[in-house]
Coordinates of C-alpha atoms in Angstrom, one line a residue:
M1 CA 8.9 -31.2 -70.3
D2 CA 7.9 -28.6 -72.9
S3 CA 6.4 -25.3 -72.0
S4 CA 2.9 -26.3 -72.8
A5 CA 3.0 -29.3 -70.5
A6 CA 4.4 -27.1 -67.7
L7 CA 1.7 -24.6 -68.2
R8 CA -1.0 -27.2 -68.0
W9 CA 0.5 -28.4 -64.7
V10 CA 1.1 -24.9 -63.1
L11 CA -2.2 -23.3 -64.1
P12 CA -4.4 -25.6 -62.0
V13 CA -2.1 -25.0 -59.0
I14 CA -2.4 -21.2 -59.4
I15 CA -6.1 -21.4 -59.7
A16 CA -6.4 -23.7 -56.6
V17 CA -4.2 -21.3 -54.5
G18 CA -6.3 -18.4 -55.7
V19 CA -9.5 -20.1 -54.7
V20 CA -8.2 -20.9 -51.3
L21 CA -7.0 -17.3 -50.7
T22 CA -10.4 -16.0 -51.9
V23 CA -12.3 -18.3 -49.5
F24 CA -10.0 -17.4 -46.6
T25 CA -10.4 -13.7 -47.3
W26 CA -14.1 -14.0 -47.5
Q27 CA -14.3 -15.9 -44.2
R28 CA -12.2 -13.3 -42.5
Q29 CA -14.4 -10.5 -43.7
H30 CA -17.7 -12.2 -42.8
T31 CA -16.8 -14.0 -39.6
P32 CA -18.1 -11.9 -36.6
E33 CA -15.3 -10.6 -34.4
T34 CA -14.9 -12.4 -31.1
L35 CA -16.2 -10.3 -28.3
I36 CA -14.1 -10.1 -25.2
T37 CA -16.4 -10.0 -22.2
I38 CA -14.9 -8.5 -19.1
A39 CA -16.6 -9.7 -15.9
P40 CA -17.6 -6.9 -13.7
L41 CA -15.6 -6.4 -10.5
P42 CA -17.4 -7.8 -7.5
S43 CA -19.0 -5.1 -5.5
V44 CA -17.3 -4.2 -2.3
A45 CA -19.5 -5.0 0.7
A46 CA -20.4 -2.0 2.8
A47 CA -18.3 -1.8 6.0
S48 CA -20.0 -2.2 9.3
V49 CA -20.4 0.8 11.6
T50 CA -18.9 1.1 15.1
V51 CA -20.4 3.6 17.5
F52 CA -20.4 4.5 21.1
V53 CA -23.7 4.3 22.9
G54 CA -24.1 6.2 26.1
G55 CA -26.4 8.1 28.3
A56 CA -29.6 6.5 29.5
V57 CA -29.2 3.0 28.1
A58 CA -28.8 -0.3 30.0
R59 CA -25.3 -1.2 28.8
P60 CA -23.3 1.9 27.6
G61 CA -20.4 0.9 25.5
V62 CA -18.9 0.6 22.0
Y63 CA -21.0 -1.5 19.5
T64 CA -20.3 -2.7 15.9
L65 CA -23.5 -2.9 13.8
A66 CA -24.5 -3.9 10.3
P67 CA -24.2 -1.4 7.4
G68 CA -27.2 0.9 7.2
A69 CA -28.0 0.5 10.9
R70 CA -30.1 3.1 12.6
V71 CA -30.0 4.7 16.0
E72 CA -32.8 2.4 17.1
D73 CA -30.5 -0.6 16.4
A74 CA -27.7 0.9 18.5
I75 CA -30.0 1.5 21.4
T76 CA -31.3 -2.1 21.2
A77 CA -27.8 -3.4 21.1
A78 CA -27.0 -1.4 24.3
G79 CA -29.9 -3.1 26.1
G80 CA -32.6 -0.5 25.4
F81 CA -33.7 2.6 27.4
T82 CA -33.4 2.9 31.1
D83 CA -36.3 4.1 33.2
E84 CA -34.7 7.6 33.4
A85 CA -34.4 7.9 29.6
N86 CA -36.2 10.4 27.5
P87 CA -37.1 8.4 24.4
D88 CA -38.6 11.4 22.7
G89 CA -35.3 13.2 22.8
V90 CA -33.7 10.7 20.4
N91 CA -34.0 10.5 16.6
R92 CA -34.3 6.7 16.4
A93 CA -34.6 6.8 12.6
A94 CA -31.3 8.5 12.1
R95 CA -28.7 6.4 10.2
L96 CA -25.6 5.6 12.0
R97 CA -22.1 6.7 10.8
D98 CA -18.9 4.9 11.7
E99 CA -17.0 6.4 14.7
G100 CA -20.1 8.3 15.8
Q101 CA -21.9 8.2 19.1
V102 CA -25.4 7.8 20.3
L103 CA -26.2 9.7 23.5
V104 CA -29.6 9.1 25.0
P105 CA -30.8 12.1 27.1
R106 CA -32.3 11.6 30.5
K107 CA -35.5 13.1 31.7
G108 CA -35.0 16.8 32.5
E109 CA -31.9 17.2 30.4
P110 CA -32.1 19.7 27.5
V111 CA -32.9 18.1 24.2
P112 CA -31.5 19.6 21.0
A113 CA -33.8 19.9 18.0
L114 CA -34.2 16.6 16.2
T115 CA -33.1 16.4 12.5
G116 CA -33.2 13.8 9.8
E117 CA -30.2 11.8 8.8
A118 CA -27.3 12.4 11.2
P119 CA -24.1 13.9 9.8
P120 CA -20.8 12.1 10.3
G121 CA -20.1 11.7 14.0
A122 CA -23.5 12.9 15.0
T123 CA -25.3 12.0 18.2
A124 CA -28.7 10.3 18.4
S125 CA -30.4 13.7 18.3
G126 CA -28.7 14.5 15.0
T127 CA -26.6 17.4 16.4
T128 CA -22.8 17.6 16.5
P129 CA -21.5 15.8 19.5
R130 CA -19.6 17.5 22.3
A131 CA -16.8 15.1 21.8
T132 CA -16.4 11.6 20.3
A133 CA -13.2 10.7 22.2
I134 CA -11.1 11.6 25.1
T135 CA -8.3 14.2 24.6
P136 CA -4.9 12.8 23.4
A137 CA -3.4 13.9 26.7
G138 CA -5.3 11.3 28.6
P139 CA -8.3 10.8 30.9
I140 CA -10.1 13.8 32.3
N141 CA -9.2 14.6 35.9
V142 CA -12.7 15.1 37.5
N143 CA -11.1 17.0 40.4
T144 CA -9.4 19.7 38.3
A145 CA -11.4 19.7 35.0
N146 CA -13.5 22.8 34.2
V147 CA -17.1 22.8 32.9
D148 CA -16.1 22.7 29.3
E149 CA -13.8 19.7 29.8
L150 CA -16.3 17.8 31.9
A151 CA -19.0 18.5 29.2
R152 CA -17.0 16.4 26.8
L153 CA -17.8 13.2 28.7
P154 CA -20.6 11.0 27.1
G155 CA -24.0 12.1 28.3
V156 CA -22.8 15.2 30.1
G157 CA -23.9 18.6 28.9
P158 CA -23.0 22.1 30.3
H159 CA -25.7 21.8 33.0
L160 CA -24.6 18.5 34.4
A161 CA -20.9 19.5 34.1
Q162 CA -21.7 22.6 36.3
A163 CA -23.4 20.3 38.8
I164 CA -20.2 18.2 39.0
V165 CA -18.1 21.3 39.7
D166 CA -20.6 22.6 42.2
Y167 CA -20.6 19.3 44.1
R168 CA -16.8 19.2 44.1
N169 CA -16.6 22.7 45.4
A170 CA -19.1 21.9 48.2
N171 CA -17.8 18.4 49.2
G172 CA -14.2 18.3 48.2
P173 CA -12.4 16.2 45.7
F174 CA -13.9 13.0 44.3
T175 CA -12.0 9.8 45.3
S176 CA -14.0 7.1 43.5
Q177 CA -16.7 6.4 41.0
A178 CA -19.2 6.1 43.9
D179 CA -18.4 9.6 44.9
L180 CA -19.1 10.9 41.4
A181 CA -22.4 9.0 41.3
H182 CA -23.6 11.2 44.2
V183 CA -24.0 14.1 41.9
K184 CA -27.6 14.6 41.0
G185 CA -28.3 13.5 37.4
I186 CA -25.4 11.0 37.4
S187 CA -26.1 7.3 37.8
E188 CA -23.6 4.5 38.8
R189 CA -24.1 3.0 35.4
M190 CA -23.2 6.3 33.8
V191 CA -20.0 6.6 35.8
T192 CA -19.1 3.0 35.0
S193 CA -19.2 3.8 31.3
W194 CA -16.6 6.5 31.9
A195 CA -14.1 4.1 33.5
D196 CA -11.5 4.7 30.9
L197 CA -12.3 8.4 30.4
I198 CA -11.8 9.8 33.9
M199 CA -9.3 9.8 36.7
F200 CA -9.4 11.0 40.3
G201 CA -6.2 12.9 40.7
P202 CA -5.3 15.5 43.3

């Protein structure tokens, strides 16, 4: 094959390859880039709140409620107010916080000033609680505890704690929950809610 014949055969091939490369390059430059869509992470559902409800409610105890629950919801879960409750002493609109407590005051008990949203661990009145749990050492011995120690029991303030001490001094050691319920201002239901928090030691 002479050079002229080879040229006539090679030239079209070179042109064809050039056209293909040109078209391919043009497509790469004008084809929109593929967008990688990252699906958003599923939102984490808000955790429920668990609080202790005590004081003048029908069923004192620990309750787990839906996220965003209010003090009103906690009181309802605990059976509502008792006849001795002071409903005006509770900020029922306060939002609950996990591991907090709701203490419903009784008629005649001092009522702290009500506030708005309760801080972490706040009581129903929006104030800092006296205590949210028993001491690590164990239950409180109602026959040896002082006023400050007794005031840490749910629903007991300094005034009622002093009444317990005065009754103990006048009548001797407590031997049962029934004895403790004889103290003015303490109901049998209230004492029952302390079952795991108190002891009747010597």
